[in-house]
Amino acid sequence: MKAVVYTRYGTPDVLRIEEVTKPTPVDNEVLIKVHAASINAADWHIMTADIFLARLAMGLLKPKNPLLGGDVAGVVEAVGKDVTQFRPGDAVYGDVLGARHGSFAEYVCAPENILVRKPAQLSFEEAAAVPLAGITALQGLRDKGGIQPGHKVLIQGASGGVGTYAVQLARHFGAEVTAVCSTKNLDMVRSLGADHVVDYTREDVTRSGQHFDLILGINGYHHILDYRRILNPNGKYVMVGGTAAQFFQALLLGPWVSKLGSRKMVVLSAKSNQQDLAFLTELLEAGQIAPVIDTCYPLSEVVAAFRYFGDTHPKGKVVITVAPEHA
Ligand SMILES: NC(=O)c1ccc[n+]([C@@H]2O[C@H](COP(=O)([O-])OP(=O)(O)OC[C@H]3O[C@@H](n4cnc5c(N)ncnc54)[C@H](OP(=O)(O)O)[C@@H]3O)[C@@H](O)[C@H]2O)c1
């Protein structure tokens, strides 16, 4: 089968499409014929090894696993002997990053307990745009953030992969949403349901005099004490992504700052799971949330897709079509 392969860390030019052995599912796994996959920041970090400590797990000098890709949508082609939830022919989707990653390929194997049936009204491309980003937004708002109806929620970095789900989910949970992004994306985040929008190129939301019950920090940089200053009593700042400085502040200073009063500063480490993907599936089926896709590239243009992902600020997700549905 064809797969995206990389044997050294670096820019998107390290990616090659090669013939590799088609995987065989073990007892608890299904073999998925991949229709679409999507790019996440995690794939970028795995490709570039720009977070040096991650090399301890991924391979110090070169990648131990030459395959790339987590988010996948496709059709079950074969099942292991212990699989009970799926049969050949079922359309499924999920995030295989924590399992045997390699979704930028014609086939991938995954344990059945991380997959969910694809919502019928979603294309494979739309479904592939959901798992990691959607689950991150959900766990950030609901599990780490403790979002409640009526909460004033700030989504910092609202127009990317995670942010577009965060805005929609925060609205679903009944919050009043303030979304921060750049000028060109203000209308888009408004259309996702944001009550208020802030253009970070013109206004510093931490100096606006507004206060929030929950801040989801997905991108951009503000000092952790600036975030604390704009939290209401009992408010929470959840660090999802952004610069290294932001991460280390949240990790090292967060616990101390949290001890100084009722405002809490925490770091999210999202973990994909079947239950949360099933929760998102219900919302997708009910039309309460929808994926935002910036661009779809064919598998043959995976290098261009990664360049686009790294060089621009995509609106929502960048998707790779591996096998067009009606080809
Ligand atoms: N903690 C976890 O478990 C976890 C899980 C998944 C992802 N992540 C991290 O979460 C982040 C999110 O990734 P993503 O794919 O959603 O999108 P992203 O490309 O990292 O961020 C896109 C968003 O950030 C905004 N942005 C860019 N520069 C900004 C600035 N200076 N101030 C405010 N906003 C700014 C963009 O606005 P414009 O496009 O309008 O400029 C856009 O809304 C990544 O850092 C990723 O590593 C963490």
CSV table of C-alpha atoms and ligand atoms in Angstrom, one decimal, residues 41-42 45 132 136 156-163 180-185 200 218-221 239-242 268-270 309 313-314, ligand 1:
chain,number,residue,atom,x,y,z
A,41,ALA,CA,-0.3,20.3,15.4
A,42,ALA,CA,0.7,16.9,16.9
A,45,HIS,CA,5.5,18.2,16.2
A,132,LEU,CA,-8.2,15.2,17.9
A,136,THR,CA,-9.2,18.6,22.8
A,156,GLN,CA,-8.0,32.6,22.7
A,157,GLY,CA,-7.1,31.3,19.3
A,158,ALA,CA,-10.6,30.7,18.1
A,159,SER,CA,-10.3,30.2,14.3
A,160,GLY,CA,-7.9,27.2,14.1
A,161,GLY,CA,-8.6,23.4,14.4
A,162,VAL,CA,-9.2,23.3,18.1
A,163,GLY,CA,-10.7,26.8,18.4
A,180,VAL,CA,-10.1,35.9,19.8
A,181,CYS,CA,-8.6,35.7,16.3
A,182,SER,CA,-7.3,37.9,13.5
A,183,THR,CA,-9.3,40.3,11.4
A,184,LYS,CA,-9.8,37.9,8.5
A,185,ASN,CA,-11.5,35.3,10.6
A,200,TYR,CA,-5.9,40.3,18.4
A,218,ILE,CA,-5.2,27.7,22.5
A,219,ASN,CA,-2.7,30.0,20.8
A,220,GLY,CA,-1.2,33.5,21.1
A,221,TYR,CA,0.7,34.6,24.2
A,239,MET,CA,-3.6,26.2,28.8
A,240,VAL,CA,-4.1,24.2,25.6
A,241,GLY,CA,-1.4,25.4,23.3
A,242,GLY,CA,0.7,28.4,22.2
A,268,LEU,CA,-4.6,20.3,29.4
A,269,SER,CA,-3.2,17.0,28.2
A,270,ALA,CA,-6.0,15.8,25.9
A,309,PHE,CA,-0.4,24.0,7.5
A,313,HIS,CA,-2.9,30.1,9.9
A,314,PRO,CA,-5.5,27.7,8.4
B,1,LIG,N1,-2.9,20.4,25.3
B,1,LIG,C1,-3.3,19.4,24.5
B,1,LIG,O1,-3.7,18.3,24.9
B,1,LIG,C2,-3.4,19.8,23.0
B,1,LIG,C3,-4.1,19.0,22.1
B,1,LIG,C4,-4.2,19.3,20.8
B,1,LIG,C5,-3.6,20.5,20.4
B,1,LIG,N2,-2.9,21.2,21.3
B,1,LIG,C6,-2.2,22.5,20.9
B,1,LIG,O2,-3.2,23.5,20.6
B,1,LIG,C7,-2.8,24.4,19.7
B,1,LIG,C8,-3.9,24.5,18.7
B,1,LIG,O3,-3.7,24.1,17.4
B,1,LIG,P1,-4.8,24.4,16.3
B,1,LIG,O4,-4.5,23.5,15.2
B,1,LIG,O5,-6.1,24.6,16.8
B,1,LIG,O6,-4.4,25.8,15.8
B,1,LIG,P2,-3.2,26.8,15.7
B,1,LIG,O7,-2.8,27.0,14.3
B,1,LIG,O8,-2.2,26.5,16.7
B,1,LIG,O9,-3.9,28.1,16.2
B,1,LIG,C9,-4.8,28.8,15.4
B,1,LIG,C10,-5.5,29.9,16.2
B,1,LIG,O10,-4.6,30.7,16.9
B,1,LIG,C11,-4.8,32.1,16.5
B,1,LIG,N3,-3.6,32.9,16.7
B,1,LIG,C12,-2.4,32.9,16.1
B,1,LIG,N4,-1.6,33.8,16.6
B,1,LIG,C13,-2.3,34.4,17.6
B,1,LIG,C14,-1.9,35.4,18.5
B,1,LIG,N5,-0.7,36.0,18.5
B,1,LIG,N6,-2.9,35.8,19.4
B,1,LIG,C15,-4.1,35.2,19.5
B,1,LIG,N7,-4.4,34.2,18.6
B,1,LIG,C16,-3.5,33.8,17.7
B,1,LIG,C17,-5.2,32.0,15.1
B,1,LIG,O11,-5.9,33.2,14.6
B,1,LIG,P3,-5.8,33.7,13.1
B,1,LIG,O12,-5.7,32.5,12.2
B,1,LIG,O13,-7.1,34.4,12.9
B,1,LIG,O14,-4.5,34.5,13.0
B,1,LIG,C18,-6.2,30.8,15.2
B,1,LIG,O15,-7.4,31.2,15.8
B,1,LIG,C19,-1.5,23.9,19.1
B,1,LIG,O16,-0.4,24.6,19.8
B,1,LIG,C20,-1.4,22.4,19.6
B,1,LIG,O17,-0.1,21.9,19.8
B,1,LIG,C21,-2.8,20.9,22.5
